Amino acid sequence: MVRYTANDDLSLPKATVQKIITEILQPSAGITFAKDARDLLIDCCVEFITLISSEANEIAEKEAKKTIATEHIEKALRELGFPEYVQEVLSAAGEHKEVLKGVRDKKANKMDLSGLSEAELLQQQEALFKSATEKYNQGPA
């Protein structure tokens, strides 16, 4: 199992964690979250993520898979004694998949709406790359 130490600089963005905390602890409740408590929570989250991903990696390796899939995360949660999280994780994964699908559809629509063929778009892209390379090679003005 891979182990990380505090020196590995693994962390979560403090602003993101603070936003999550703020959403959970409504200001009207009058409860605040100390900065050292937030930092401890971040350390706990990193440890939890490391634990789950290490177990999922072992499961994937046993199945001779090179990519950790949702099912590996699900098995890891169950094997590590967190079956109560499985449904929520699968739900979040499904929502994430839908968001990604929407992004892909939006990108596809952008291409369709441009009115240009793939060859024309590629030609424009190459011209932009060439222009950027020339500007870069000229150096500072």
XYZ file of N, CA and C in Angstrom:
423
model
N 0.845 -1.171 0.000
C 0.000 0.000 0.000
C 0.896 1.241 0.000
N 0.564 2.237 -0.800
C 1.322 3.475 -0.877
C 0.987 4.334 0.333
N 2.009 4.856 0.998
C 1.797 5.724 2.156
C 2.382 7.081 1.851
N 1.687 8.101 2.220
C 2.155 9.461 2.024
C 2.425 10.081 3.378
N 3.385 10.976 3.410
C 3.687 11.680 4.650
C 3.318 13.139 4.491
N 3.370 13.873 5.571
C 3.021 15.299 5.545
C 3.923 16.067 4.580
N 5.103 15.550 4.314
C 6.040 16.240 3.428
C 5.684 16.092 1.946
N 4.704 15.283 1.626
C 4.336 15.052 0.230
C 3.511 16.186 -0.358
N 3.178 17.193 0.456
C 2.422 18.358 -0.005
C 1.085 17.994 -0.633
N 0.443 16.961 -0.125
C -0.891 16.615 -0.580
C -1.877 17.449 0.222
N -2.756 18.137 -0.456
C -3.715 18.964 0.251
C -4.924 19.214 -0.634
N -5.897 19.882 -0.059
C -7.075 20.339 -0.787
C -7.088 21.859 -0.702
N -7.651 22.522 -1.695
C -7.705 23.983 -1.636
C -8.494 24.458 -0.414
N -7.874 25.294 0.391
C -8.512 25.771 1.616
C -9.801 26.521 1.315
N -9.800 27.311 0.235
C -11.001 28.082 -0.100
C -12.166 27.153 -0.442
N -11.878 26.060 -1.125
C -12.932 25.102 -1.490
C -13.499 24.439 -0.240
N -12.606 24.013 0.645
C -13.052 23.374 1.880
C -13.848 24.373 2.722
N -13.379 25.613 2.775
C -14.099 26.642 3.541
C -15.493 26.859 2.962
N -15.609 26.831 1.635
C -16.917 27.000 0.996
C -17.859 25.857 1.382
N -17.335 24.643 1.376
C -18.146 23.483 1.765
C -18.597 23.630 3.223
N -17.674 24.011 4.081
C -18.001 24.197 5.502
C -19.087 25.255 5.653
N -18.929 26.367 4.935
C -19.894 27.468 5.023
C -21.282 27.031 4.554
N -21.321 26.187 3.509
C -22.608 25.694 3.019
C -23.274 24.790 4.046
N -22.473 24.028 4.772
C -23.020 23.099 5.763
C -23.432 23.838 7.040
N -22.553 24.720 7.511
C -22.836 25.477 8.729
C -23.470 26.811 8.358
N -24.756 26.859 8.376
C -25.460 28.090 8.037
C -25.090 29.197 9.021
N -24.837 30.414 8.512
C -24.464 31.529 9.393
C -25.496 31.775 10.492
N -26.754 31.492 10.212
C -27.806 31.733 11.204
C -27.663 30.826 12.429
N -26.917 29.733 12.288
C -26.728 28.804 13.406
C -25.785 29.376 14.455
N -24.985 30.379 14.058
C -24.066 31.007 15.003
C -22.854 30.158 15.334
N -22.583 29.144 14.540
C -21.430 28.274 14.778
C -20.338 28.646 13.778
N -19.110 28.780 14.282
C -17.979 29.056 13.408
C -17.038 27.866 13.399
N -16.179 27.834 12.410
C -15.230 26.733 12.244
C -13.838 27.339 12.328
N -13.069 26.971 13.334
C -11.729 27.530 13.522
C -10.804 27.102 12.379
N -9.838 27.955 12.078
C -8.904 27.656 10.981
C -8.113 26.385 11.243
N -7.694 26.162 12.476
C -6.941 24.942 12.764
C -7.837 23.705 12.630
N -9.131 23.851 12.915
C -10.075 22.749 12.723
C -10.256 22.479 11.233
N -10.313 23.560 10.420
C -10.416 23.398 8.965
C -9.184 22.673 8.435
N -8.001 23.059 8.912
C -6.767 22.418 8.449
C -6.731 20.943 8.841
N -7.221 20.630 10.033
C -7.305 19.232 10.467
C -8.294 18.463 9.583
N -9.420 19.096 9.266
C -10.406 18.474 8.386
C -9.785 18.181 7.010
N -9.011 19.118 6.501
C -8.331 18.913 5.216
C -7.393 17.716 5.305
N -6.613 17.627 6.382
C -5.711 16.482 6.554
C -6.483 15.165 6.598
N -7.605 15.173 7.293
C -8.447 13.967 7.371
C -8.985 13.589 5.994
N -9.425 14.582 5.230
C -9.951 14.326 3.887
C -8.874 13.742 2.979
N -7.681 14.302 3.041
C -6.567 13.794 2.225
C -6.255 12.354 2.618
N -6.239 12.073 3.901
C -5.974 10.711 4.371
C -7.059 9.749 3.887
N -8.315 10.178 3.954
C -9.434 9.348 3.501
C -9.320 9.075 1.997
N -9.031 10.103 1.228
C -8.887 9.948 -0.224
C -7.726 9.008 -0.534
N -6.622 9.162 0.187
C -5.457 8.297 -0.017
C -5.801 6.844 0.300
N -6.508 6.635 1.394
C -6.908 5.294 1.799
C -7.788 4.633 0.733
N -8.811 5.358 0.295
C -9.746 4.796 -0.689
C -9.047 4.557 -2.026
N -8.254 5.527 -2.471
C -7.610 5.373 -3.779
C -6.559 4.267 -3.758
N -5.855 4.103 -2.642
C -4.878 3.010 -2.538
C -5.572 1.655 -2.610
N -6.684 1.526 -1.883
C -7.439 0.267 -1.904
C -8.019 0.014 -3.292
N -8.555 1.061 -3.913
C -9.117 0.919 -5.262
C -8.026 0.526 -6.255
N -6.836 1.060 -6.072
C -5.714 0.714 -6.942
C -5.362 -0.766 -6.801
N -5.326 -1.260 -5.560
C -5.041 -2.673 -5.332
C -6.101 -3.559 -5.982
N -7.358 -3.151 -5.881
C -8.455 -3.912 -6.486
C -8.298 -3.929 -8.004
N -7.993 -2.775 -8.588
C -7.813 -2.694 -10.038
C -6.642 -3.569 -10.487
N -5.548 -3.531 -9.719
C -4.382 -4.350 -10.066
C -4.709 -5.841 -10.019
N -5.485 -6.267 -9.016
C -5.885 -7.674 -8.906
C -6.707 -8.097 -10.120
N -7.457 -7.150 -10.677
C -8.279 -7.435 -11.859
C -7.510 -7.172 -13.152
N -6.213 -6.903 -13.044
C -5.343 -6.612 -14.187
C -5.855 -5.423 -15.001
N -6.373 -4.426 -14.304
C -6.863 -3.205 -14.960
C -5.828 -2.106 -14.755
N -5.697 -1.258 -15.759
C -4.746 -0.155 -15.664
C -5.427 1.155 -15.299
N -6.750 1.147 -15.273
C -7.508 2.338 -14.927
C -8.425 2.020 -13.755
N -8.391 2.888 -12.749
C -9.293 2.726 -11.610
C -10.659 3.247 -12.041
N -11.659 2.393 -11.956
C -13.013 2.732 -12.383
C -13.917 2.913 -11.169
N -15.115 3.399 -11.430
C -16.095 3.622 -10.373
C -16.325 2.351 -9.556
N -16.368 1.209 -10.236
C -16.616 -0.035 -9.502
C -15.507 -0.350 -8.518
N -14.277 0.059 -8.841
C -13.160 -0.177 -7.926
C -13.296 0.695 -6.668
N -13.761 1.921 -6.865
C -13.999 2.805 -5.722
C -15.112 2.225 -4.852
N -16.161 1.739 -5.512
C -17.284 1.145 -4.779
C -16.802 -0.054 -3.951
N -16.022 -0.948 -4.566
C -15.509 -2.121 -3.841
C -14.594 -1.691 -2.701
N -13.773 -0.681 -2.937
C -12.858 -0.201 -1.902
C -13.646 0.319 -0.701
N -14.681 1.096 -0.959
C -15.507 1.620 0.134
C -16.114 0.481 0.951
N -16.611 -0.520 0.249
C -17.232 -1.666 0.946
C -16.187 -2.444 1.750
N -15.042 -2.721 1.122
C -14.019 -3.528 1.783
C -13.396 -2.809 2.982
N -13.364 -1.498 2.937
C -12.778 -0.727 4.042
C -13.796 -0.381 5.130
N -15.025 -0.861 4.945
C -16.030 -0.653 5.979
C -16.813 0.641 5.872
N -16.951 1.160 4.642
C -17.729 2.379 4.429
C -18.894 2.148 3.454
N -19.673 1.078 3.644
C -20.749 0.797 2.693
C -21.818 1.889 2.668
N -21.947 2.640 3.764
C -22.964 3.693 3.819
C -22.662 4.841 2.850
N -21.427 4.930 2.356
C -21.068 5.994 1.417
C -21.304 5.617 -0.045
N -21.470 4.331 -0.315
C -21.525 3.839 -1.687
C -22.631 4.510 -2.502
N -23.829 4.552 -1.986
C -24.952 5.110 -2.749
C -24.711 6.580 -3.100
N -24.228 7.345 -2.137
C -23.963 8.770 -2.362
C -22.846 8.964 -3.386
N -21.809 8.141 -3.297
C -20.690 8.224 -4.242
C -21.161 7.881 -5.653
N -21.957 6.833 -5.784
C -22.465 6.447 -7.101
C -23.382 7.524 -7.668
N -24.169 8.131 -6.818
C -25.047 9.219 -7.246
C -24.215 10.408 -7.743
N -23.185 10.771 -6.988
C -22.311 11.883 -7.389
C -21.585 11.557 -8.692
N -21.168 10.309 -8.855
C -20.490 9.899 -10.090
C -21.441 10.014 -11.281
N -22.698 9.627 -11.086
C -23.693 9.744 -12.151
C -23.938 11.194 -12.530
N -24.039 12.058 -11.521
C -24.225 13.493 -11.788
C -23.030 14.054 -12.544
N -21.840 13.641 -12.145
C -20.621 14.116 -12.808
C -20.600 13.676 -14.277
N -21.015 12.442 -14.516
C -21.072 11.921 -15.885
C -22.020 12.761 -16.747
N -23.159 13.130 -16.180
C -24.135 13.947 -16.894
C -23.568 15.330 -17.223
N -22.847 15.910 -16.267
C -22.235 17.221 -16.499
C -21.212 17.122 -17.628
N -20.389 16.077 -17.592
C -19.396 15.886 -18.644
C -20.050 15.684 -20.005
N -21.148 14.949 -20.014
C -21.871 14.726 -21.262
C -22.367 16.060 -21.824
N -22.878 16.925 -20.957
C -23.346 18.239 -21.380
C -22.217 19.083 -21.947
N -21.038 18.993 -21.327
C -19.877 19.745 -21.821
C -19.471 19.235 -23.192
N -19.457 17.909 -23.360
C -19.093 17.334 -24.661
C -20.109 17.735 -25.730
N -21.390 17.689 -25.375
C -22.431 18.077 -26.323
C -22.289 19.542 -26.713
N -21.969 20.374 -25.746
C -21.809 21.806 -26.006
C -20.642 22.040 -26.961
N -19.537 21.308 -26.740
C -18.379 21.445 -27.631
C -18.732 20.980 -29.035
N -19.467 19.879 -29.130
C -19.866 19.363 -30.444
C -20.768 20.375 -31.140
N -21.693 20.972 -30.405
C -22.588 21.968 -30.990
C -21.824 23.194 -31.459
N -20.805 23.614 -30.727
C -19.988 24.753 -31.128
C -19.376 24.504 -32.496
N -18.865 23.289 -32.683
C -18.246 22.936 -33.959
C -19.295 22.948 -35.067
N -20.453 22.386 -34.791
C -21.526 22.342 -35.782
C -22.002 23.745 -36.137
N -22.107 24.603 -35.116
C -22.624 25.950 -35.325
C -21.630 26.867 -36.030
N -20.362 26.487 -36.070
C -19.361 27.337 -36.708
C -19.607 27.443 -38.215
N -20.241 26.423 -38.787
C -20.506 26.442 -40.222
C -19.284 26.091 -41.052
N -18.204 25.714 -40.392
C -16.977 25.367 -41.102
C -16.779 23.861 -41.074
N -16.106 23.386 -42.103
C -15.802 21.953 -42.136
C -14.658 21.677 -41.165
N -14.456 20.411 -40.860
C -13.371 20.041 -39.959
C -12.026 20.470 -40.541
N -11.864 20.325 -41.861
C -10.617 20.723 -42.529
C -10.392 22.229 -42.396
N -11.458 23.019 -42.533
C -11.330 24.478 -42.405
C -10.971 24.869 -40.968
N -11.594 24.205 -40.009
C -11.281 24.479 -38.616
C -9.828 24.111 -38.294
N -9.367 22.991 -38.836
C -7.994 22.562 -38.636
C -7.024 23.571 -39.262
N -7.371 24.069 -40.423
C -6.540 25.065 -41.100
C -6.445 26.343 -40.251
N -7.575 26.781 -39.689
C -7.573 27.958 -38.819
C -6.713 27.722 -37.572
N -6.829 26.541 -37.019
C -6.056 26.211 -35.820
C -4.562 26.236 -36.130
N -4.168 25.664 -37.255
C -2.753 25.652 -37.635
C -2.242 27.071 -37.853
N -3.061 27.935 -38.438
C -2.668 29.330 -38.658
C -2.480 30.037 -37.316
N -3.357 29.764 -36.355
C -3.225 30.366 -35.028
C -1.957 29.878 -34.324
N -1.670 28.587 -34.444
C -0.451 28.043 -33.847
C 0.787 28.683 -34.473
N 0.767 28.834 -35.796
C 1.892 29.430 -36.511
C 2.096 30.874 -36.047
N 1.012 31.619 -35.943
C 1.074 33.010 -35.501
C 1.624 33.105 -34.079
N 1.149 32.234 -33.197
C 1.613 32.239 -31.808
C 3.089 31.877 -31.726
N 3.527 30.920 -32.537
C 4.934 30.521 -32.554
C 5.817 31.656 -33.019
N 5.364 32.371 -34.060
C 6.131 33.526 -34.574
C 6.249 34.608 -33.514
N 5.154 34.893 -32.824
C 5.176 35.918 -31.771
C 6.119 35.498 -30.654
N 6.077 34.219 -30.303
C 6.935 33.714 -29.234
C 8.408 33.825 -29.629
N 8.717 33.448 -30.861
C 10.103 33.460 -31.325
C 10.659 34.867 -31.480
N 9.790 35.874 -31.660
C 10.248 37.260 -31.772
C 10.727 37.789 -30.437
N 10.243 37.225 -29.372
C 10.637 37.671 -28.047
C 9.897 38.922 -27.632
N 10.320 39.521 -26.501
C 9.628 40.710 -25.990
C 9.743 41.890 -26.959
N 8.690 42.663 -27.036
C 8.668 43.785 -27.970
C 9.464 44.957 -27.454
